[in-house]
Amino acid sequence: DIQVTQSPSSLSASVGDRVTITCRASQGIRNDLSWYQQKPGKAPERLIYSASSLQSGVPSRFSGSGSGTDFTLTINGLQPEDLATYYCQQHNSYPQTFGQGTKVEMK
Amino acid sequence: QVQLQESGPGLVKPSETLSLTCTVSGGSVSSYSWSWIRQSPGKGLEWIGNILYTGSTKYSSSLKSRVTISIDTSKNQFSLKLTSVTAADTAVYYCARDHFKGGYSYGLDYWGQGTLVTVSS
């Protein structure tokens, strides 16, 4: 199975900050990685697919980059509504696997 | 707009079988791939498995001996069965559509709201 290691597990940032979350796959997965946002008590929602393609309707302050084994989710200008847990998921090969999650809190 | 809704018992006894159904509206299960994911209380997301519209299935390595996913195109539904459950299977179970095109997955683009299943006697 491909392991996906996500870091950090949590972070605290202020409104307007730039936030970066990383995922590392245990083997190359091309760009077959998605990012999800999960707000408390809600189902996850896809933000990014194919590592860098923005889901329709998602604010442009969210962006993704990377290919192969190393990937990054960036939030440029953190907003209060971005309080959530973020997950990456590799869907290059089965079984699909998720990162452990990053909880974003406001300072 | 595609919508998914999970249904099934919220309480299952240890050693019994957990059975859930996902009803799809606004789209057809006769295309794409359809997935189950779970989340134990306070924990992260765990991919359980999926089924392609052809009926081909893929499962988690840790659950494959206990999991069966099936599809009913006449009812526009797909289902999950997990046998021999224990307290460790207590979780919110989500169904989702896998954005599967041209032989590749592009992740999970539509999700149900989730349903909590508790395993307890």
JSON list of C-alpha atoms in Angstrom, two decimals:
[
{"chain": "A", "resi": 1, "resn": "ASP", "atom": "CA", "xyz": [0.00, 0.00, 0.00]},
{"chain": "A", "resi": 2, "resn": "ILE", "atom": "CA", "xyz": [1.14, 3.57, -0.64]},
{"chain": "A", "resi": 3, "resn": "GLN", "atom": "CA", "xyz": [1.58, 5.49, 2.61]},
{"chain": "A", "resi": 4, "resn": "VAL", "atom": "CA", "xyz": [0.81, 9.20, 2.68]},
{"chain": "A", "resi": 5, "resn": "THR", "atom": "CA", "xyz": [2.48, 11.24, 5.41]},
{"chain": "A", "resi": 6, "resn": "GLN", "atom": "CA", "xyz": [0.89, 14.62, 6.07]},
{"chain": "A", "resi": 7, "resn": "SER", "atom": "CA", "xyz": [2.41, 17.42, 8.16]},
{"chain": "A", "resi": 8, "resn": "PRO", "atom": "CA", "xyz": [1.97, 19.22, 10.41]},
{"chain": "A", "resi": 9, "resn": "SER", "atom": "CA", "xyz": [-0.79, 17.48, 12.34]},
{"chain": "A", "resi": 10, "resn": "SER", "atom": "CA", "xyz": [-2.02, 20.85, 13.56]},
{"chain": "A", "resi": 11, "resn": "LEU", "atom": "CA", "xyz": [-1.18, 24.50, 13.21]},
{"chain": "A", "resi": 12, "resn": "SER", "atom": "CA", "xyz": [-2.32, 27.83, 14.57]},
{"chain": "A", "resi": 13, "resn": "ALA", "atom": "CA", "xyz": [-2.33, 30.90, 12.35]},
{"chain": "A", "resi": 14, "resn": "SER", "atom": "CA", "xyz": [-3.77, 34.39, 12.19]},
{"chain": "A", "resi": 15, "resn": "VAL", "atom": "CA", "xyz": [-6.27, 35.81, 9.74]},
{"chain": "A", "resi": 16, "resn": "GLY", "atom": "CA", "xyz": [-4.40, 36.86, 6.62]},
{"chain": "A", "resi": 17, "resn": "ASP", "atom": "CA", "xyz": [-1.49, 34.47, 7.14]},
{"chain": "A", "resi": 18, "resn": "ARG", "atom": "CA", "xyz": [-0.13, 32.17, 4.47]},
{"chain": "A", "resi": 19, "resn": "VAL", "atom": "CA", "xyz": [-0.56, 28.54, 5.52]},
{"chain": "A", "resi": 20, "resn": "THR", "atom": "CA", "xyz": [1.27, 25.57, 4.00]},
{"chain": "A", "resi": 21, "resn": "ILE", "atom": "CA", "xyz": [0.45, 21.88, 4.49]},
{"chain": "A", "resi": 22, "resn": "THR", "atom": "CA", "xyz": [2.53, 19.10, 2.97]},
{"chain": "A", "resi": 23, "resn": "CYS", "atom": "CA", "xyz": [1.95, 15.48, 1.98]},
{"chain": "A", "resi": 24, "resn": "ARG", "atom": "CA", "xyz": [4.60, 12.98, 1.08]},
{"chain": "A", "resi": 25, "resn": "ALA", "atom": "CA", "xyz": [3.79, 9.69, -0.65]},
{"chain": "A", "resi": 26, "resn": "SER", "atom": "CA", "xyz": [5.88, 6.59, -0.03]},
{"chain": "A", "resi": 27, "resn": "GLN", "atom": "CA", "xyz": [6.29, 6.13, -3.79]},
{"chain": "A", "resi": 28, "resn": "GLY", "atom": "CA", "xyz": [5.66, 8.19, -6.86]},
{"chain": "A", "resi": 29, "resn": "ILE", "atom": "CA", "xyz": [2.00, 8.89, -7.61]},
{"chain": "A", "resi": 30, "resn": "ARG", "atom": "CA", "xyz": [2.35, 11.29, -10.58]},
{"chain": "A", "resi": 31, "resn": "ASN", "atom": "CA", "xyz": [-0.14, 14.06, -9.77]},
{"chain": "A", "resi": 32, "resn": "ASP", "atom": "CA", "xyz": [-2.89, 11.71, -8.55]},
{"chain": "A", "resi": 33, "resn": "LEU", "atom": "CA", "xyz": [-3.56, 13.56, -5.32]},
{"chain": "A", "resi": 34, "resn": "SER", "atom": "CA", "xyz": [-6.55, 15.48, -3.99]},
{"chain": "A", "resi": 35, "resn": "TRP", "atom": "CA", "xyz": [-6.99, 17.81, -1.02]},
{"chain": "A", "resi": 36, "resn": "TYR", "atom": "CA", "xyz": [-10.14, 17.95, 1.10]},
{"chain": "A", "resi": 37, "resn": "GLN", "atom": "CA", "xyz": [-11.47, 20.34, 3.71]},
{"chain": "A", "resi": 38, "resn": "GLN", "atom": "CA", "xyz": [-13.58, 19.01, 6.57]},
{"chain": "A", "resi": 39, "resn": "LYS", "atom": "CA", "xyz": [-15.36, 21.43, 8.87]},
{"chain": "A", "resi": 40, "resn": "PRO", "atom": "CA", "xyz": [-16.54, 20.19, 12.29]},
{"chain": "A", "resi": 41, "resn": "GLY", "atom": "CA", "xyz": [-19.55, 17.90, 12.02]},
{"chain": "A", "resi": 42, "resn": "LYS", "atom": "CA", "xyz": [-19.58, 18.01, 8.22]},
{"chain": "A", "resi": 43, "resn": "ALA", "atom": "CA", "xyz": [-18.57, 15.73, 5.37]},
{"chain": "A", "resi": 44, "resn": "PRO", "atom": "CA", "xyz": [-15.26, 16.47, 3.63]},
{"chain": "A", "resi": 45, "resn": "GLU", "atom": "CA", "xyz": [-15.30, 18.58, 0.48]},
{"chain": "A", "resi": 46, "resn": "ARG", "atom": "CA", "xyz": [-12.77, 18.38, -2.34]},
{"chain": "A", "resi": 47, "resn": "LEU", "atom": "CA", "xyz": [-10.69, 21.53, -2.77]},
{"chain": "A", "resi": 48, "resn": "ILE", "atom": "CA", "xyz": [-8.01, 20.43, -5.20]},
{"chain": "A", "resi": 49, "resn": "TYR", "atom": "CA", "xyz": [-7.65, 17.51, -7.61]},
{"chain": "A", "resi": 50, "resn": "SER", "atom": "CA", "xyz": [-4.83, 16.37, -9.86]},
{"chain": "A", "resi": 51, "resn": "ALA", "atom": "CA", "xyz": [-2.53, 18.01, -7.28]},
{"chain": "A", "resi": 52, "resn": "SER", "atom": "CA", "xyz": [-3.12, 21.55, -8.55]},
{"chain": "A", "resi": 53, "resn": "SER", "atom": "CA", "xyz": [-6.56, 21.88, -10.17]},
{"chain": "A", "resi": 54, "resn": "LEU", "atom": "CA", "xyz": [-9.01, 23.99, -8.17]},
{"chain": "A", "resi": 55, "resn": "GLN", "atom": "CA", "xyz": [-12.45, 22.51, -7.62]},
{"chain": "A", "resi": 56, "resn": "SER", "atom": "CA", "xyz": [-15.19, 24.71, -9.06]},
{"chain": "A", "resi": 57, "resn": "GLY", "atom": "CA", "xyz": [-16.51, 27.16, -6.47]},
{"chain": "A", "resi": 58, "resn": "VAL", "atom": "CA", "xyz": [-13.46, 26.97, -4.20]},
{"chain": "A", "resi": 59, "resn": "PRO", "atom": "CA", "xyz": [-11.88, 30.36, -3.39]},
{"chain": "A", "resi": 60, "resn": "SER", "atom": "CA", "xyz": [-8.71, 31.17, -5.28]},
{"chain": "A", "resi": 61, "resn": "ARG", "atom": "CA", "xyz": [-6.75, 31.63, -2.04]},
{"chain": "A", "resi": 62, "resn": "PHE", "atom": "CA", "xyz": [-6.46, 27.82, -2.04]},
{"chain": "A", "resi": 63, "resn": "SER", "atom": "CA", "xyz": [-3.79, 26.33, -4.29]},
{"chain": "A", "resi": 64, "resn": "GLY", "atom": "CA", "xyz": [-1.99, 23.02, -4.67]},
{"chain": "A", "resi": 65, "resn": "SER", "atom": "CA", "xyz": [1.34, 22.02, -6.12]},
{"chain": "A", "resi": 66, "resn": "GLY", "atom": "CA", "xyz": [3.63, 19.04, -6.47]},
{"chain": "A", "resi": 67, "resn": "SER", "atom": "CA", "xyz": [4.16, 15.87, -8.40]},
{"chain": "A", "resi": 68, "resn": "GLY", "atom": "CA", "xyz": [5.72, 12.49, -7.77]},
{"chain": "A", "resi": 69, "resn": "THR", "atom": "CA", "xyz": [6.06, 12.14, -4.00]},
{"chain": "A", "resi": 70, "resn": "ASP", "atom": "CA", "xyz": [5.88, 15.67, -2.56]},
{"chain": "A", "resi": 71, "resn": "PHE", "atom": "CA", "xyz": [2.79, 17.86, -2.52]},
{"chain": "A", "resi": 72, "resn": "THR", "atom": "CA", "xyz": [1.71, 21.12, -0.93]},
{"chain": "A", "resi": 73, "resn": "LEU", "atom": "CA", "xyz": [-1.59, 22.81, -0.13]},
{"chain": "A", "resi": 74, "resn": "THR", "atom": "CA", "xyz": [-1.31, 26.57, 0.36]},
{"chain": "A", "resi": 75, "resn": "ILE", "atom": "CA", "xyz": [-3.88, 28.97, 1.75]},
{"chain": "A", "resi": 76, "resn": "ASN", "atom": "CA", "xyz": [-2.92, 32.52, 0.80]},
{"chain": "A", "resi": 77, "resn": "GLY", "atom": "CA", "xyz": [-4.63, 34.87, 3.24]},
{"chain": "A", "resi": 78, "resn": "LEU", "atom": "CA", "xyz": [-6.26, 32.63, 5.87]},
{"chain": "A", "resi": 79, "resn": "GLN", "atom": "CA", "xyz": [-9.91, 33.49, 6.59]},
{"chain": "A", "resi": 80, "resn": "PRO", "atom": "CA", "xyz": [-11.97, 32.62, 9.69]},
{"chain": "A", "resi": 81, "resn": "GLU", "atom": "CA", "xyz": [-14.13, 30.25, 7.63]},
{"chain": "A", "resi": 82, "resn": "ASP", "atom": "CA", "xyz": [-11.00, 28.21, 6.80]},
{"chain": "A", "resi": 83, "resn": "LEU", "atom": "CA", "xyz": [-11.03, 26.76, 10.33]},
{"chain": "A", "resi": 84, "resn": "ALA", "atom": "CA", "xyz": [-11.13, 23.05, 9.47]},
{"chain": "A", "resi": 85, "resn": "THR", "atom": "CA", "xyz": [-9.15, 19.85, 9.15]},
{"chain": "A", "resi": 86, "resn": "TYR", "atom": "CA", "xyz": [-7.46, 19.28, 5.79]},
{"chain": "A", "resi": 87, "resn": "TYR", "atom": "CA", "xyz": [-6.69, 15.87, 4.29]},
{"chain": "A", "resi": 88, "resn": "CYS", "atom": "CA", "xyz": [-4.76, 14.74, 1.26]},
{"chain": "A", "resi": 89, "resn": "GLN", "atom": "CA", "xyz": [-5.62, 11.53, -0.58]},
{"chain": "A", "resi": 90, "resn": "GLN", "atom": "CA", "xyz": [-3.66, 9.55, -3.13]},
{"chain": "A", "resi": 91, "resn": "HIS", "atom": "CA", "xyz": [-5.76, 7.90, -5.83]},
{"chain": "A", "resi": 92, "resn": "ASN", "atom": "CA", "xyz": [-2.96, 6.70, -8.06]},
{"chain": "A", "resi": 93, "resn": "SER", "atom": "CA", "xyz": [-3.28, 3.08, -7.02]},
{"chain": "A", "resi": 94, "resn": "TYR", "atom": "CA", "xyz": [-5.43, 0.84, -4.88]},
{"chain": "A", "resi": 95, "resn": "PRO", "atom": "CA", "xyz": [-6.03, 0.86, -2.04]},
{"chain": "A", "resi": 96, "resn": "GLN", "atom": "CA", "xyz": [-6.50, 4.61, -2.04]},
{"chain": "A", "resi": 97, "resn": "THR", "atom": "CA", "xyz": [-5.08, 6.20, 1.12]},
{"chain": "A", "resi": 98, "resn": "PHE", "atom": "CA", "xyz": [-5.54, 9.42, 3.06]},
{"chain": "A", "resi": 99, "resn": "GLY", "atom": "CA", "xyz": [-3.05, 11.48, 4.98]},
{"chain": "A", "resi": 100, "resn": "GLN", "atom": "CA", "xyz": [-3.52, 11.77, 8.73]},
{"chain": "A", "resi": 101, "resn": "GLY", "atom": "CA", "xyz": [-5.03, 15.25, 8.54]},
{"chain": "A", "resi": 102, "resn": "THR", "atom": "CA", "xyz": [-3.98, 18.78, 9.53]},
{"chain": "A", "resi": 103, "resn": "LYS", "atom": "CA", "xyz": [-6.15, 20.75, 11.93]},
{"chain": "A", "resi": 104, "resn": "VAL", "atom": "CA", "xyz": [-6.02, 24.49, 11.24]},
{"chain": "A", "resi": 105, "resn": "GLU", "atom": "CA", "xyz": [-6.87, 26.71, 14.19]},
{"chain": "A", "resi": 106, "resn": "MET", "atom": "CA", "xyz": [-7.04, 30.48, 14.49]},
{"chain": "A", "resi": 107, "resn": "LYS", "atom": "CA", "xyz": [-4.66, 32.34, 16.77]},
{"chain": "B", "resi": 1, "resn": "GLN", "atom": "CA", "xyz": [-26.46, 18.42, -8.79]},
{"chain": "B", "resi": 2, "resn": "VAL", "atom": "CA", "xyz": [-25.46, 14.94, -7.63]},
{"chain": "B", "resi": 3, "resn": "GLN", "atom": "CA", "xyz": [-26.58, 14.06, -4.11]},
{"chain": "B", "resi": 4, "resn": "LEU", "atom": "CA", "xyz": [-25.79, 10.99, -2.01]},
{"chain": "B", "resi": 5, "resn": "GLN", "atom": "CA", "xyz": [-27.62, 9.78, 1.07]},
{"chain": "B", "resi": 6, "resn": "GLU", "atom": "CA", "xyz": [-26.52, 7.00, 3.41]},
{"chain": "B", "resi": 7, "resn": "SER", "atom": "CA", "xyz": [-29.10, 4.86, 5.18]},
{"chain": "B", "resi": 8, "resn": "GLY", "atom": "CA", "xyz": [-29.04, 1.90, 7.55]},
{"chain": "B", "resi": 9, "resn": "PRO", "atom": "CA", "xyz": [-29.05, 0.92, 11.22]},
{"chain": "B", "resi": 10, "resn": "GLY", "atom": "CA", "xyz": [-27.29, 3.25, 13.61]},
{"chain": "B", "resi": 11, "resn": "LEU", "atom": "CA", "xyz": [-26.61, 0.46, 16.10]},
{"chain": "B", "resi": 12, "resn": "VAL", "atom": "CA", "xyz": [-25.11, -2.95, 15.36]},
{"chain": "B", "resi": 13, "resn": "LYS", "atom": "CA", "xyz": [-24.23, -5.68, 17.84]},
{"chain": "B", "resi": 14, "resn": "PRO", "atom": "CA", "xyz": [-20.69, -7.06, 18.06]},
{"chain": "B", "resi": 15, "resn": "SER", "atom": "CA", "xyz": [-20.01, -10.01, 15.73]},
{"chain": "B", "resi": 16, "resn": "GLU", "atom": "CA", "xyz": [-22.97, -9.07, 13.51]},
{"chain": "B", "resi": 17, "resn": "THR", "atom": "CA", "xyz": [-22.95, -7.54, 10.01]},
{"chain": "B", "resi": 18, "resn": "LEU", "atom": "CA", "xyz": [-23.07, -3.81, 9.34]},
{"chain": "B", "resi": 19, "resn": "SER", "atom": "CA", "xyz": [-25.17, -3.00, 6.27]},
{"chain": "B", "resi": 20, "resn": "LEU", "atom": "CA", "xyz": [-25.48, 0.45, 4.70]},
{"chain": "B", "resi": 21, "resn": "THR", "atom": "CA", "xyz": [-26.99, 1.72, 1.47]},
{"chain": "B", "resi": 22, "resn": "CYS", "atom": "CA", "xyz": [-26.17, 4.88, -0.45]},
{"chain": "B", "resi": 23, "resn": "THR", "atom": "CA", "xyz": [-28.90, 6.31, -2.66]},
{"chain": "B", "resi": 24, "resn": "VAL", "atom": "CA", "xyz": [-27.75, 8.54, -5.49]},
{"chain": "B", "resi": 25, "resn": "SER", "atom": "CA", "xyz": [-29.91, 11.30, -6.98]},
{"chain": "B", "resi": 26, "resn": "GLY", "atom": "CA", "xyz": [-29.16, 13.78, -9.73]},
{"chain": "B", "resi": 27, "resn": "GLY", "atom": "CA", "xyz": [-26.89, 11.27, -11.46]},
{"chain": "B", "resi": 28, "resn": "SER", "atom": "CA", "xyz": [-26.60, 7.62, -12.40]},
{"chain": "B", "resi": 29, "resn": "VAL", "atom": "CA", "xyz": [-24.56, 4.91, -10.71]},
{"chain": "B", "resi": 30, "resn": "SER", "atom": "CA", "xyz": [-24.15, 3.44, -14.20]},
{"chain": "B", "resi": 31, "resn": "SER", "atom": "CA", "xyz": [-21.16, 5.70, -14.67]},
{"chain": "B", "resi": 32, "resn": "TYR", "atom": "CA", "xyz": [-18.20, 6.68, -12.47]},
{"chain": "B", "resi": 33, "resn": "SER", "atom": "CA", "xyz": [-17.03, 4.75, -9.44]},
{"chain": "B", "resi": 34, "resn": "TRP", "atom": "CA", "xyz": [-18.64, 4.74, -6.00]},
{"chain": "B", "resi": 35, "resn": "SER", "atom": "CA", "xyz": [-16.81, 4.68, -2.68]},
{"chain": "B", "resi": 36, "resn": "TRP", "atom": "CA", "xyz": [-17.19, 4.10, 1.04]},
{"chain": "B", "resi": 37, "resn": "ILE", "atom": "CA", "xyz": [-15.05, 5.95, 3.59]},
{"chain": "B", "resi": 38, "resn": "ARG", "atom": "CA", "xyz": [-15.26, 5.92, 7.36]},
{"chain": "B", "resi": 39, "resn": "GLN", "atom": "CA", "xyz": [-14.10, 8.11, 10.22]},
{"chain": "B", "resi": 40, "resn": "SER", "atom": "CA", "xyz": [-13.79, 6.81, 13.77]},
{"chain": "B", "resi": 41, "resn": "PRO", "atom": "CA", "xyz": [-14.68, 9.35, 16.48]},
{"chain": "B", "resi": 42, "resn": "GLY", "atom": "CA", "xyz": [-12.00, 12.03, 16.65]},
{"chain": "B", "resi": 43, "resn": "LYS", "atom": "CA", "xyz": [-9.88, 10.29, 14.01]},
{"chain": "B", "resi": 44, "resn": "GLY", "atom": "CA", "xyz": [-8.96, 10.68, 10.37]},
{"chain": "B", "resi": 45, "resn": "LEU", "atom": "CA", "xyz": [-10.51, 9.39, 7.17]},
{"chain": "B", "resi": 46, "resn": "GLU", "atom": "CA", "xyz": [-10.18, 5.73, 6.20]},
{"chain": "B", "resi": 47, "resn": "TRP", "atom": "CA", "xyz": [-10.90, 4.55, 2.65]},
{"chain": "B", "resi": 48, "resn": "ILE", "atom": "CA", "xyz": [-12.91, 1.30, 2.78]},
{"chain": "B", "resi": 49, "resn": "GLY", "atom": "CA", "xyz": [-13.34, 0.47, -0.89]},
{"chain": "B", "resi": 50, "resn": "ASN", "atom": "CA", "xyz": [-15.15, 1.25, -4.09]},
{"chain": "B", "resi": 51, "resn": "ILE", "atom": "CA", "xyz": [-17.13, -0.25, -6.94]},
{"chain": "B", "resi": 52, "resn": "LEU", "atom": "CA", "xyz": [-16.98, 0.70, -10.57]},
{"chain": "B", "resi": 53, "resn": "TYR", "atom": "CA", "xyz": [-20.21, 0.90, -12.54]},
{"chain": "B", "resi": 54, "resn": "THR", "atom": "CA", "xyz": [-19.16, -2.38, -14.19]},
{"chain": "B", "resi": 55, "resn": "GLY", "atom": "CA", "xyz": [-19.30, -4.09, -10.81]},
{"chain": "B", "resi": 56, "resn": "SER", "atom": "CA", "xyz": [-15.52, -4.34, -10.34]},
{"chain": "B", "resi": 57, "resn": "THR", "atom": "CA", "xyz": [-14.52, -3.76, -6.72]},
{"chain": "B", "resi": 58, "resn": "LYS", "atom": "CA", "xyz": [-11.41, -2.65, -4.82]},
{"chain": "B", "resi": 59, "resn": "TYR", "atom": "CA", "xyz": [-11.00, -2.87, -1.04]},
{"chain": "B", "resi": 60, "resn": "SER", "atom": "CA", "xyz": [-8.80, -1.67, 1.80]},
{"chain": "B", "resi": 61, "resn": "SER", "atom": "CA", "xyz": [-6.05, -4.14, 2.64]},
{"chain": "B", "resi": 62, "resn": "SER", "atom": "CA", "xyz": [-7.00, -4.17, 6.33]},
{"chain": "B", "resi": 63, "resn": "LEU", "atom": "CA", "xyz": [-10.73, -4.69, 5.73]},
{"chain": "B", "resi": 64, "resn": "LYS", "atom": "CA", "xyz": [-10.88, -6.78, 2.56]},
{"chain": "B", "resi": 65, "resn": "SER", "atom": "CA", "xyz": [-11.62, -10.05, 4.37]},
{"chain": "B", "resi": 66, "resn": "ARG", "atom": "CA", "xyz": [-14.78, -8.56, 5.90]},
{"chain": "B", "resi": 67, "resn": "VAL", "atom": "CA", "xyz": [-16.05, -6.10, 3.27]},
{"chain": "B", "resi": 68, "resn": "THR", "atom": "CA", "xyz": [-18.40, -6.45, 0.34]},
{"chain": "B", "resi": 69, "resn": "ILE", "atom": "CA", "xyz": [-19.55, -3.53, -1.83]},
{"chain": "B", "resi": 70, "resn": "SER", "atom": "CA", "xyz": [-22.33, -4.06, -4.35]},
{"chain": "B", "resi": 71, "resn": "ILE", "atom": "CA", "xyz": [-24.31, -1.94, -6.78]},
{"chain": "B", "resi": 72, "resn": "ASP", "atom": "CA", "xyz": [-27.97, -1.93, -7.84]},
{"chain": "B", "resi": 73, "resn": "THR", "atom": "CA", "xyz": [-28.38, 0.10, -11.00]},
{"chain": "B", "resi": 74, "resn": "SER", "atom": "CA", "xyz": [-32.18, -0.41, -11.04]},
{"chain": "B", "resi": 75, "resn": "LYS", "atom": "CA", "xyz": [-32.47, 1.44, -7.73]},
{"chain": "B", "resi": 76, "resn": "ASN", "atom": "CA", "xyz": [-29.54, 3.80, -8.35]},
{"chain": "B", "resi": 77, "resn": "GLN", "atom": "CA", "xyz": [-27.93, 2.61, -5.14]},
{"chain": "B", "resi": 78, "resn": "PHE", "atom": "CA", "xyz": [-24.77, 0.99, -3.91]},
{"chain": "B", "resi": 79, "resn": "SER", "atom": "CA", "xyz": [-24.23, -0.83, -0.63]},
{"chain": "B", "resi": 80, "resn": "LEU", "atom": "CA", "xyz": [-21.67, -1.77, 1.99]},
{"chain": "B", "resi": 81, "resn": "LYS", "atom": "CA", "xyz": [-21.56, -4.90, 4.11]},
{"chain": "B", "resi": 82, "resn": "LEU", "atom": "CA", "xyz": [-18.99, -5.32, 6.87]},
{"chain": "B", "resi": 83, "resn": "THR", "atom": "CA", "xyz": [-19.05, -8.63, 8.73]},
{"chain": "B", "resi": 84, "resn": "SER", "atom": "CA", "xyz": [-17.95, -9.63, 12.24]},
{"chain": "B", "resi": 85, "resn": "VAL", "atom": "CA", "xyz": [-17.97, -6.06, 13.55]},
{"chain": "B", "resi": 86, "resn": "THR", "atom": "CA", "xyz": [-16.34, -4.97, 16.80]},
{"chain": "B", "resi": 87, "resn": "ALA", "atom": "CA", "xyz": [-16.28, -1.71, 18.73]},
{"chain": "B", "resi": 88, "resn": "ALA", "atom": "CA", "xyz": [-13.35, -0.66, 16.54]},
{"chain": "B", "resi": 89, "resn": "ASP", "atom": "CA", "xyz": [-15.79, -0.41, 13.61]},
{"chain": "B", "resi": 90, "resn": "THR", "atom": "CA", "xyz": [-17.77, 2.35, 15.34]},
{"chain": "B", "resi": 91, "resn": "ALA", "atom": "CA", "xyz": [-17.50, 5.31, 12.99]},
{"chain": "B", "resi": 92, "resn": "VAL", "atom": "CA", "xyz": [-19.24, 7.78, 10.74]},
{"chain": "B", "resi": 93, "resn": "TYR", "atom": "CA", "xyz": [-19.59, 6.06, 7.38]},
{"chain": "B", "resi": 94, "resn": "TYR", "atom": "CA", "xyz": [-19.59, 8.20, 4.23]},
{"chain": "B", "resi": 95, "resn": "CYS", "atom": "CA", "xyz": [-20.47, 7.28, 0.69]},
{"chain": "B", "resi": 96, "resn": "ALA", "atom": "CA", "xyz": [-18.92, 9.29, -2.12]},
{"chain": "B", "resi": 97, "resn": "ARG", "atom": "CA", "xyz": [-18.58, 9.45, -5.88]},
{"chain": "B", "resi": 98, "resn": "ASP", "atom": "CA", "xyz": [-15.13, 8.78, -7.28]},
{"chain": "B", "resi": 99, "resn": "HIS", "atom": "CA", "xyz": [-14.48, 11.13, -10.18]},
{"chain": "B", "resi": 100, "resn": "PHE", "atom": "CA", "xyz": [-13.31, 8.28, -12.40]},
{"chain": "B", "resi": 101, "resn": "LYS", "atom": "CA", "xyz": [-12.71, 8.96, -16.09]},
{"chain": "B", "resi": 102, "resn": "GLY", "atom": "CA", "xyz": [-10.65, 7.33, -18.78]},
{"chain": "B", "resi": 103, "resn": "GLY", "atom": "CA", "xyz": [-9.31, 4.71, -16.39]},
{"chain": "B", "resi": 104, "resn": "TYR", "atom": "CA", "xyz": [-8.11, 7.26, -13.82]},
{"chain": "B", "resi": 105, "resn": "SER", "atom": "CA", "xyz": [-9.46, 8.52, -10.53]},
{"chain": "B", "resi": 106, "resn": "TYR", "atom": "CA", "xyz": [-9.55, 12.25, -9.86]},
{"chain": "B", "resi": 107, "resn": "GLY", "atom": "CA", "xyz": [-10.61, 11.92, -6.23]},
{"chain": "B", "resi": 108, "resn": "LEU", "atom": "CA", "xyz": [-13.96, 12.07, -4.47]},
{"chain": "B", "resi": 109, "resn": "ASP", "atom": "CA", "xyz": [-16.07, 14.92, -5.79]},
{"chain": "B", "resi": 110, "resn": "TYR", "atom": "CA", "xyz": [-19.46, 14.31, -4.16]},
{"chain": "B", "resi": 111, "resn": "TRP", "atom": "CA", "xyz": [-20.06, 13.05, -0.62]},
{"chain": "B", "resi": 112, "resn": "GLY", "atom": "CA", "xyz": [-23.03, 12.02, 1.46]},
{"chain": "B", "resi": 113, "resn": "GLN", "atom": "CA", "xyz": [-23.57, 13.69, 4.81]},
{"chain": "B", "resi": 114, "resn": "GLY", "atom": "CA", "xyz": [-22.40, 10.57, 6.67]},
{"chain": "B", "resi": 115, "resn": "THR", "atom": "CA", "xyz": [-24.13, 8.24, 9.09]},
{"chain": "B", "resi": 116, "resn": "LEU", "atom": "CA", "xyz": [-22.91, 7.23, 12.54]},
{"chain": "B", "resi": 117, "resn": "VAL", "atom": "CA", "xyz": [-22.83, 3.50, 13.18]},
{"chain": "B", "resi": 118, "resn": "THR", "atom": "CA", "xyz": [-22.18, 2.38, 16.73]},
{"chain": "B", "resi": 119, "resn": "VAL", "atom": "CA", "xyz": [-21.16, -1.19, 17.51]},
{"chain": "B", "resi": 120, "resn": "SER", "atom": "CA", "xyz": [-22.41, -2.11, 20.95]},
{"chain": "B", "resi": 121, "resn": "SER", "atom": "CA", "xyz": [-24.42, -4.78, 22.69]}
]
